[in-house]
PDB file of C-alpha atoms and ligand atoms in Angstrom:
ATOM      1  CA  MET A 894    -152.365   8.620  73.354  1.00  0.00           C
ATOM      2  CA  VAL A 895    -153.342   7.127  76.954  1.00  0.00           C
ATOM      3  CA  ILE A 896    -156.077   4.794  76.885  1.00  0.00           C
ATOM      4  CA  GLU A 897    -157.878   4.460  80.421  1.00  0.00           C
ATOM      5  CA  LEU A 898    -160.346   1.861  81.495  1.00  0.00           C
ATOM      6  CA  LYS A 899    -162.685   2.805  84.774  1.00  0.00           C
ATOM      7  CA  ASN A 900    -164.682   0.125  86.265  1.00  0.00           C
ATOM      8  CA  VAL A 901    -165.400  -1.282  82.842  1.00  0.00           C
ATOM      9  CA  GLY A 902    -167.873  -4.376  82.333  1.00  0.00           C
ATOM     10  CA  LYS A 903    -169.065  -6.295  79.483  1.00  0.00           C
ATOM     11  CA  THR A 904    -172.243  -8.214  79.777  1.00  0.00           C
ATOM     12  CA  TYR A 905    -173.387  -9.965  76.755  1.00  0.00           C
ATOM     13  CA  ASN A 906    -177.353 -10.567  76.493  1.00  0.00           C
ATOM     14  CA  ALA A 907    -178.267  -8.559  79.635  1.00  0.00           C
ATOM     15  CA  GLY A 908    -181.104  -9.758  80.978  1.00  0.00           C
ATOM     16  CA  LYS A 909    -181.766 -12.853  79.113  1.00  0.00           C
ATOM     17  CA  ASP A 910    -181.293 -16.547  79.778  1.00  0.00           C
ATOM     18  CA  GLU A 911    -178.277 -16.553  77.759  1.00  0.00           C
ATOM     19  CA  GLU A 912    -176.648 -13.729  79.345  1.00  0.00           C
ATOM     20  CA  VAL A 913    -172.773 -13.809  79.765  1.00  0.00           C
ATOM     21  CA  LYS A 914    -170.639 -11.695  82.265  1.00  0.00           C
ATOM     22  CA  ALA A 915    -167.584 -11.507  80.271  1.00  0.00           C
ATOM     23  CA  LEU A 916    -166.049  -8.686  82.165  1.00  0.00           C
ATOM     24  CA  SER A 917    -166.207  -6.899  85.583  1.00  0.00           C
ATOM     25  CA  ASN A 918    -164.419  -4.127  87.418  1.00  0.00           C
ATOM     26  CA  VAL A 919    -161.703  -3.557  85.028  1.00  0.00           C
ATOM     27  CA  ASP A 920    -159.236  -0.655  85.734  1.00  0.00           C
ATOM     28  CA  LEU A 921    -156.614  -0.199  83.476  1.00  0.00           C
ATOM     29  CA  LYS A 922    -154.270   2.595  82.061  1.00  0.00           C
ATOM     30  CA  ILE A 923    -152.181   2.192  79.081  1.00  0.00           C
ATOM     31  CA  GLY A 924    -149.450   4.595  78.074  1.00  0.00           C
ATOM     32  CA  GLN A 925    -148.401   5.674  74.976  1.00  0.00           C
ATOM     33  CA  GLY A 926    -145.519   3.132  73.735  1.00  0.00           C
ATOM     34  CA  GLU A 927    -146.120   0.221  76.203  1.00  0.00           C
ATOM     35  CA  PHE A 928    -145.904  -3.504  75.232  1.00  0.00           C
ATOM     36  CA  ILE A 929    -148.359  -5.492  76.826  1.00  0.00           C
ATOM     37  CA  CYS A 930    -149.620  -8.712  76.812  1.00  0.00           C
ATOM     38  CA  ILE A 931    -152.785 -10.286  78.205  1.00  0.00           C
ATOM     39  CA  PHE A 932    -152.682 -14.072  79.354  1.00  0.00           C
ATOM     40  CA  GLY A 933    -155.810 -15.976  80.390  1.00  0.00           C
ATOM     41  CA  VAL A 934    -157.665 -19.373  79.642  1.00  0.00           C
ATOM     42  CA  SER A 935    -160.287 -19.584  76.967  1.00  0.00           C
ATOM     43  CA  GLY A 936    -163.396 -17.682  77.637  1.00  0.00           C
ATOM     44  CA  SER A 937    -161.919 -15.813  80.530  1.00  0.00           C
ATOM     45  CA  GLY A 938    -162.757 -12.437  78.317  1.00  0.00           C
ATOM     46  CA  LYS A 939    -159.411 -11.758  76.455  1.00  0.00           C
ATOM     47  CA  SER A 940    -160.839 -10.810  73.004  1.00  0.00           C
ATOM     48  CA  THR A 941    -163.801  -9.303  74.944  1.00  0.00           C
ATOM     49  CA  LEU A 942    -161.027  -6.613  76.344  1.00  0.00           C
ATOM     50  CA  LEU A 943    -159.360  -6.091  73.250  1.00  0.00           C
ATOM     51  CA  HIS A 944    -162.503  -5.320  71.254  1.00  0.00           C
ATOM     52  CA  LEU A 945    -162.880  -2.737  74.137  1.00  0.00           C
ATOM     53  CA  ILE A 946    -160.132  -1.236  73.689  1.00  0.00           C
ATOM     54  CA  GLY A 947    -159.896  -1.200  70.304  1.00  0.00           C
ATOM     55  CA  ALA A 948    -163.535   0.454  70.646  1.00  0.00           C
ATOM     56  CA  MET A 949    -165.202  -2.099  68.439  1.00  0.00           C
ATOM     57  CA  ASP A 950    -167.842  -2.451  70.942  1.00  0.00           C
ATOM     58  CA  THR A 951    -168.709  -0.509  73.818  1.00  0.00           C
ATOM     59  CA  PRO A 952    -168.694  -1.320  77.618  1.00  0.00           C
ATOM     60  CA  THR A 953    -172.131  -2.291  79.596  1.00  0.00           C
ATOM     61  CA  GLU A 954    -170.564  -0.575  82.712  1.00  0.00           C
ATOM     62  CA  GLY A 955    -167.670   1.836  83.299  1.00  0.00           C
ATOM     63  CA  THR A 956    -165.851   4.452  81.013  1.00  0.00           C
ATOM     64  CA  ILE A 957    -163.155   4.044  78.368  1.00  0.00           C
ATOM     65  CA  THR A 958    -161.120   7.114  77.674  1.00  0.00           C
ATOM     66  CA  TYR A 959    -158.658   7.904  74.928  1.00  0.00           C
ATOM     67  CA  ASP A 960    -156.451  10.973  75.809  1.00  0.00           C
ATOM     68  CA  ASP A 961    -159.474  11.985  77.963  1.00  0.00           C
ATOM     69  CA  VAL A 962    -162.282  11.660  75.160  1.00  0.00           C
ATOM     70  CA  GLU A 963    -164.747   9.163  75.649  1.00  0.00           C
ATOM     71  CA  ILE A 964    -165.462   7.618  72.038  1.00  0.00           C
ATOM     72  CA  GLY A 965    -168.721   6.038  73.281  1.00  0.00           C
ATOM     73  CA  LYS A 966    -170.116   9.517  73.186  1.00  0.00           C
ATOM     74  CA  MET A 967    -169.131  10.351  69.826  1.00  0.00           C
ATOM     75  CA  LYS A 968    -171.422  10.106  66.917  1.00  0.00           C
ATOM     76  CA  ASP A 969    -170.907   6.920  64.498  1.00  0.00           C
ATOM     77  CA  ASN A 970    -168.731   8.207  61.626  1.00  0.00           C
ATOM     78  CA  ALA A 971    -166.375  10.049  64.084  1.00  0.00           C
ATOM     79  CA  GLN A 972    -165.942   6.592  65.911  1.00  0.00           C
ATOM     80  CA  SER A 973    -165.515   5.187  62.544  1.00  0.00           C
ATOM     81  CA  ARG A 974    -162.739   8.067  61.588  1.00  0.00           C
ATOM     82  CA  PHE A 975    -161.025   7.489  64.905  1.00  0.00           C
ATOM     83  CA  ARG A 976    -160.827   3.828  64.847  1.00  0.00           C
ATOM     84  CA  ASN A 977    -159.211   4.273  61.304  1.00  0.00           C
ATOM     85  CA  ASP A 978    -156.943   6.585  62.254  1.00  0.00           C
ATOM     86  CA  ASN A 979    -155.869   5.534  65.658  1.00  0.00           C
ATOM     87  CA  ILE A 980    -155.879   1.670  65.900  1.00  0.00           C
ATOM     88  CA  GLY A 981    -154.678  -1.243  64.300  1.00  0.00           C
ATOM     89  CA  PHE A 982    -156.040  -4.823  64.537  1.00  0.00           C
ATOM     90  CA  LEU A 983    -153.787  -8.097  63.990  1.00  0.00           C
ATOM     91  CA  PHE A 984    -155.910 -11.680  64.024  1.00  0.00           C
ATOM     92  CA  GLN A 985    -154.906 -15.044  64.399  1.00  0.00           C
ATOM     93  CA  ASP A 986    -156.445 -15.894  61.082  1.00  0.00           C
ATOM     94  CA  TYR A 987    -154.933 -13.016  59.398  1.00  0.00           C
ATOM     95  CA  ALA A 988    -158.408 -11.709  58.111  1.00  0.00           C
ATOM     96  CA  LEU A 989    -156.817 -11.066  54.578  1.00  0.00           C
ATOM     97  CA  ILE A 990    -158.586 -11.511  51.211  1.00  0.00           C
ATOM     98  CA  PRO A 991    -156.818 -14.470  49.787  1.00  0.00           C
ATOM     99  CA  TYR A 992    -157.676 -14.584  46.323  1.00  0.00           C
ATOM    100  CA  ARG A 993    -156.430 -11.048  46.030  1.00  0.00           C
ATOM    101  CA  SER A 994    -152.714  -9.898  45.836  1.00  0.00           C
ATOM    102  CA  VAL A 995    -150.723  -8.561  48.872  1.00  0.00           C
ATOM    103  CA  GLU A 996    -150.870  -4.754  47.432  1.00  0.00           C
ATOM    104  CA  ASP A 997    -154.650  -5.114  46.689  1.00  0.00           C
ATOM    105  CA  ASN A 998    -155.216  -6.012  50.483  1.00  0.00           C
ATOM    106  CA  LEU A 999    -153.053  -3.194  51.753  1.00  0.00           C
ATOM    107  CA  LYS A1000    -154.850  -0.656  49.634  1.00  0.00           C
ATOM    108  CA  ILE A1001    -157.826  -1.209  51.589  1.00  0.00           C
ATOM    109  CA  PRO A1002    -157.441   0.516  54.784  1.00  0.00           C
ATOM    110  CA  LEU A1003    -155.713   3.795  52.652  1.00  0.00           C
ATOM    111  CA  TYR A1004    -159.255   3.817  50.958  1.00  0.00           C
ATOM    112  CA  PHE A1005    -160.479   5.049  54.424  1.00  0.00           C
ATOM    113  CA  SER A1006    -157.626   7.197  55.315  1.00  0.00           C
ATOM    114  CA  LYS A1007    -156.530  10.715  54.989  1.00  0.00           C
ATOM    115  CA  TYR A1008    -153.909   9.851  52.102  1.00  0.00           C
ATOM    116  CA  LYS A1009    -154.701  10.446  48.721  1.00  0.00           C
ATOM    117  CA  PRO A1010    -154.588   7.612  45.970  1.00  0.00           C
ATOM    118  CA  ASN A1011    -151.138   8.912  44.489  1.00  0.00           C
ATOM    119  CA  GLU A1012    -149.428   8.472  47.894  1.00  0.00           C
ATOM    120  CA  PHE A1013    -150.795   4.865  48.353  1.00  0.00           C
ATOM    121  CA  LYS A1014    -147.784   3.181  46.606  1.00  0.00           C
ATOM    122  CA  ASP A1015    -145.175   4.778  48.735  1.00  0.00           C
ATOM    123  CA  ILE A1016    -146.809   3.908  51.876  1.00  0.00           C
ATOM    124  CA  ILE A1017    -147.355   0.352  50.832  1.00  0.00           C
ATOM    125  CA  ASN A1018    -143.780  -0.112  49.919  1.00  0.00           C
ATOM    126  CA  LYS A1019    -142.689   1.737  52.904  1.00  0.00           C
ATOM    127  CA  ARG A1020    -144.861  -0.585  55.179  1.00  0.00           C
ATOM    128  CA  LEU A1021    -143.783  -4.074  53.245  1.00  0.00           C
ATOM    129  CA  GLU A1022    -140.199  -2.906  53.548  1.00  0.00           C
ATOM    130  CA  GLU A1023    -140.594  -2.903  57.343  1.00  0.00           C
ATOM    131  CA  VAL A1024    -142.256  -6.011  57.391  1.00  0.00           C
ATOM    132  CA  GLY A1025    -139.480  -7.561  55.139  1.00  0.00           C
ATOM    133  CA  MET A1026    -141.887  -8.526  52.613  1.00  0.00           C
ATOM    134  CA  SER A1027    -140.997  -6.247  49.512  1.00  0.00           C
ATOM    135  CA  LYS A1028    -140.672  -8.795  47.064  1.00  0.00           C
ATOM    136  CA  TYR A1029    -144.303 -10.211  47.485  1.00  0.00           C
ATOM    137  CA  LEU A1030    -146.444  -7.061  46.347  1.00  0.00           C
ATOM    138  CA  LYS A1031    -147.789  -8.521  43.305  1.00  0.00           C
ATOM    139  CA  ARG A1032    -148.374 -12.262  45.141  1.00  0.00           C
ATOM    140  CA  ARG A1033    -151.652 -13.630  45.716  1.00  0.00           C
ATOM    141  CA  VAL A1034    -152.067 -13.905  49.359  1.00  0.00           C
ATOM    142  CA  SER A1035    -153.200 -17.627  49.123  1.00  0.00           C
ATOM    143  CA  ASN A1036    -149.944 -18.589  47.723  1.00  0.00           C
ATOM    144  CA  LEU A1037    -148.270 -17.232  51.012  1.00  0.00           C
ATOM    145  CA  SER A1038    -147.052 -19.128  54.153  1.00  0.00           C
ATOM    146  CA  GLY A1039    -148.489 -18.434  57.286  1.00  0.00           C
ATOM    147  CA  GLY A1040    -145.723 -16.405  58.488  1.00  0.00           C
ATOM    148  CA  GLN A1041    -145.710 -14.426  55.376  1.00  0.00           C
ATOM    149  CA  LYS A1042    -149.280 -13.939  55.767  1.00  0.00           C
ATOM    150  CA  GLN A1043    -148.886 -12.489  59.223  1.00  0.00           C
ATOM    151  CA  LYS A1044    -146.322 -10.012  58.269  1.00  0.00           C
ATOM    152  CA  VAL A1045    -148.611  -8.685  55.516  1.00  0.00           C
ATOM    153  CA  ALA A1046    -151.628  -8.423  57.755  1.00  0.00           C
ATOM    154  CA  LEU A1047    -149.071  -6.375  60.215  1.00  0.00           C
ATOM    155  CA  ALA A1048    -148.240  -4.002  57.300  1.00  0.00           C
ATOM    156  CA  ARG A1049    -151.907  -3.309  56.807  1.00  0.00           C
ATOM    157  CA  ALA A1050    -152.314  -2.931  60.590  1.00  0.00           C
ATOM    158  CA  LEU A1051    -149.785  -0.289  60.567  1.00  0.00           C
ATOM    159  CA  MET A1052    -150.975   1.315  57.156  1.00  0.00           C
ATOM    160  CA  CYS A1053    -152.610   4.327  58.635  1.00  0.00           C
ATOM    161  CA  ASP A1054    -149.846   4.564  61.477  1.00  0.00           C
ATOM    162  CA  PRO A1055    -151.870   3.845  64.405  1.00  0.00           C
ATOM    163  CA  SER A1056    -150.946   4.902  68.011  1.00  0.00           C
ATOM    164  CA  VAL A1057    -151.849   1.504  69.130  1.00  0.00           C
ATOM    165  CA  ILE A1058    -151.861  -1.990  67.686  1.00  0.00           C
ATOM    166  CA  LEU A1059    -154.294  -4.743  68.927  1.00  0.00           C
ATOM    167  CA  CYS A1060    -153.246  -8.135  68.308  1.00  0.00           C
ATOM    168  CA  ASP A1061    -155.495 -11.067  69.046  1.00  0.00           C
ATOM    169  CA  GLU A1062    -153.417 -14.285  69.323  1.00  0.00           C
ATOM    170  CA  PRO A1063    -151.019 -13.420  66.488  1.00  0.00           C
ATOM    171  CA  THR A1064    -148.910 -16.285  66.361  1.00  0.00           C
ATOM    172  CA  GLY A1065    -151.684 -18.934  67.386  1.00  0.00           C
ATOM    173  CA  ALA A1066    -151.567 -20.137  64.213  1.00  0.00           C
ATOM    174  CA  LEU A1067    -147.671 -19.929  63.328  1.00  0.00           C
ATOM    175  CA  ASP A1068    -144.408 -22.232  63.997  1.00  0.00           C
ATOM    176  CA  SER A1069    -142.011 -20.999  66.662  1.00  0.00           C
ATOM    177  CA  ALA A1070    -139.742 -19.618  64.010  1.00  0.00           C
ATOM    178  CA  SER A1071    -142.547 -17.254  62.668  1.00  0.00           C
ATOM    179  CA  SER A1072    -143.691 -16.856  65.875  1.00  0.00           C
ATOM    180  CA  GLU A1073    -140.363 -15.220  66.621  1.00  0.00           C
ATOM    181  CA  GLU A1074    -140.285 -12.957  63.663  1.00  0.00           C
ATOM    182  CA  ILE A1075    -143.628 -11.620  64.399  1.00  0.00           C
ATOM    183  CA  LEU A1076    -142.440 -10.952  67.835  1.00  0.00           C
ATOM    184  CA  LYS A1077    -139.713  -9.200  66.809  1.00  0.00           C
ATOM    185  CA  LEU A1078    -141.343  -7.253  64.609  1.00  0.00           C
ATOM    186  CA  LEU A1079    -143.704  -5.755  67.218  1.00  0.00           C
ATOM    187  CA  LEU A1080    -141.064  -5.167  69.248  1.00  0.00           C
ATOM    188  CA  LYS A1081    -139.655  -2.814  66.482  1.00  0.00           C
ATOM    189  CA  VAL A1082    -142.998  -1.108  66.190  1.00  0.00           C
ATOM    190  CA  LYS A1083    -143.009  -0.477  70.133  1.00  0.00           C
ATOM    191  CA  GLU A1084    -139.597   0.998  69.563  1.00  0.00           C
ATOM    192  CA  GLN A1085    -141.028   3.595  66.956  1.00  0.00           C
ATOM    193  CA  GLY A1086    -143.666   4.673  69.718  1.00  0.00           C
ATOM    194  CA  THR A1087    -146.591   2.691  68.770  1.00  0.00           C
ATOM    195  CA  THR A1088    -148.750   1.084  71.921  1.00  0.00           C
ATOM    196  CA  VAL A1089    -148.595  -2.610  71.197  1.00  0.00           C
ATOM    197  CA  ILE A1090    -151.145  -4.763  73.119  1.00  0.00           C
ATOM    198  CA  VAL A1091    -151.067  -8.716  72.518  1.00  0.00           C
ATOM    199  CA  VAL A1092    -153.583 -11.302  73.627  1.00  0.00           C
ATOM    200  CA  THR A1093    -151.437 -14.676  73.431  1.00  0.00           C
ATOM    201  CA  HIS A1094    -150.623 -18.031  74.975  1.00  0.00           C
ATOM    202  CA  ASN A1095    -147.255 -17.642  73.408  1.00  0.00           C
ATOM    203  CA  LYS A1096    -144.886 -17.581  76.659  1.00  0.00           C
ATOM    204  CA  MET A1097    -142.214 -16.468  74.634  1.00  0.00           C
ATOM    205  CA  PHE A1098    -143.945 -12.832  74.701  1.00  0.00           C
ATOM    206  CA  GLU A1099    -144.021 -12.647  78.604  1.00  0.00           C
ATOM    207  CA  ASN A1100    -140.136 -11.861  78.541  1.00  0.00           C
ATOM    208  CA  TYR A1101    -140.329  -9.155  76.388  1.00  0.00           C
ATOM    209  CA  SER A1102    -143.447  -7.055  77.285  1.00  0.00           C
ATOM    210  CA  ASP A1103    -143.175  -4.334  79.664  1.00  0.00           C
ATOM    211  CA  ARG A1104    -146.301  -5.758  81.617  1.00  0.00           C
ATOM    212  CA  ASN A1105    -148.194  -8.899  81.862  1.00  0.00           C
ATOM    213  CA  ILE A1106    -151.810  -8.670  82.599  1.00  0.00           C
ATOM    214  CA  HIS A1107    -153.607 -12.153  83.680  1.00  0.00           C
ATOM    215  CA  ILE A1108    -157.569 -12.283  82.951  1.00  0.00           C
ATOM    216  CA  LYS A1109    -159.473 -14.629  85.121  1.00  0.00           C
ATOM    217  CA  ASP A1110    -163.155 -15.082  84.841  1.00  0.00           C
ATOM    218  CA  GLY A1111    -163.400 -11.634  83.473  1.00  0.00           C
ATOM    219  CA  HIS A1112    -161.308 -10.076  86.061  1.00  0.00           C
ATOM    220  CA  ILE A1113    -157.859  -8.690  85.475  1.00  0.00           C
ATOM    221  CA  CYS A1114    -154.642  -9.014  87.873  1.00  0.00           C
ATOM    222  CA  GLU A1115    -151.222  -7.848  86.889  1.00  0.00           C
ATOM    223  CA  ALA A1116    -147.859  -9.598  87.450  1.00  0.00           C
TER     224      ALA A1116
HETATM  225  N1  ATP B2144    -170.731 -11.896  71.165  1.00  0.00           N
HETATM  226  C1  ATP B2144    -171.048 -12.583  72.066  1.00  0.00           C
HETATM  227  N2  ATP B2144    -172.140 -12.739  72.764  1.00  0.00           N
HETATM  228  C2  ATP B2144    -172.192 -13.687  73.805  1.00  0.00           C
HETATM  229  N3  ATP B2144    -171.486 -14.288  74.241  1.00  0.00           N
HETATM  230  C3  ATP B2144    -170.325 -13.900  73.932  1.00  0.00           C
HETATM  231  C4  ATP B2144    -169.896 -13.021  72.823  1.00  0.00           C
HETATM  232  N4  ATP B2144    -168.572 -12.718  72.670  1.00  0.00           N
HETATM  233  C5  ATP B2144    -168.074 -13.628  73.728  1.00  0.00           C
HETATM  234  N5  ATP B2144    -169.264 -14.177  74.601  1.00  0.00           N
HETATM  235  C6  ATP B2144    -168.794 -14.785  75.892  1.00  0.00           C
HETATM  236  O1  ATP B2144    -168.053 -13.773  76.720  1.00  0.00           O
HETATM  237  C7  ATP B2144    -166.907 -14.677  77.128  1.00  0.00           C
HETATM  238  C8  ATP B2144    -165.550 -14.325  77.381  1.00  0.00           C
HETATM  239  O2  ATP B2144    -165.312 -14.167  75.941  1.00  0.00           O
HETATM  240  P1  ATP B2144    -164.104 -13.942  75.069  1.00  0.00           P
HETATM  241  O3  ATP B2144    -164.180 -14.251  73.806  1.00  0.00           O
HETATM  242  O4  ATP B2144    -163.734 -12.398  75.612  1.00  0.00           O
HETATM  243  O5  ATP B2144    -163.056 -15.134  75.471  1.00  0.00           O
HETATM  244  P2  ATP B2144    -161.409 -15.038  75.257  1.00  0.00           P
HETATM  245  O6  ATP B2144    -160.702 -15.007  76.530  1.00  0.00           O
HETATM  246  O7  ATP B2144    -160.782 -14.364  74.110  1.00  0.00           O
HETATM  247  O8  ATP B2144    -161.397 -16.698  75.112  1.00  0.00           O
HETATM  248  P3  ATP B2144    -160.414 -17.541  73.837  1.00  0.00           P
HETATM  249  O9  ATP B2144    -159.014 -17.551  74.394  1.00  0.00           O
HETATM  250  O10 ATP B2144    -161.137 -18.822  73.694  1.00  0.00           O
HETATM  251  O11 ATP B2144    -160.444 -16.532  72.462  1.00  0.00           O
HETATM  252  C9  ATP B2144    -166.950 -15.997  77.140  1.00  0.00           C
HETATM  253  O12 ATP B2144    -167.972 -16.966  77.799  1.00  0.00           O
HETATM  254  C10 ATP B2144    -168.045 -16.075  75.438  1.00  0.00           C
HETATM  255  O13 ATP B2144    -168.469 -17.108  75.397  1.00  0.00           O
HETATM  256 MG1   MG B2145    -160.719 -14.772  72.083  1.00  0.00          MG
END
């Protein structure tokens, strides 16, 4: 899937006192299977850009297309279906349900997918194996380390075989050894043909990405 942003802008609370121009004039074309890092100081618009790319929010200016289709013009349920089938998210705080098992957490995206309940077990096992967490299937998430939680969150993001995975500071809460493990897993995801887009402050990522994008006051420049 080719993702293309043309002259994209995002203004929060337009016309009000608290108006914020978070992004302006963003032109960006992302090819299938690219590994892209986005850097920038706090408040520069990184998460806003990621949410727009992930069709979690709509731009106030410009257009975003996925293989030439504009998702903003689809009906709500078609948009949700598109996101569930094509886009995986990974967050700094894992966004797992802490008091449930790894297995229960991994089932959630499958309920909204094309897969049938009798296929869930195999898919969950396959994804857990990919992130090296097979033996933790029945473990409560709250009893895992941060690095282990992020591996489970990555398995969840990959559950429906997305064409792109969007990561917002995925190693922001991790020690350097766990960060390196997550980086290696993301590189493996890329090797399998998935597009990987990572917002990060972690300089280690810079050396492994295909492209590094720097964002400053809502404007992007590539380096
Ligand atoms: N929902 C919102 N409503 C109003 N303003 C917002 C909203 N989300 C973000 N902003 C503002 O838009 C600007 C960009 O925010 P964004 O979260 O994209 O920055 P960021 O680069 O991800 O920062 P950080 O590194 O701290 O996560 C900031 O000024 C922020 O306060
Ligand atoms: Mg952010």
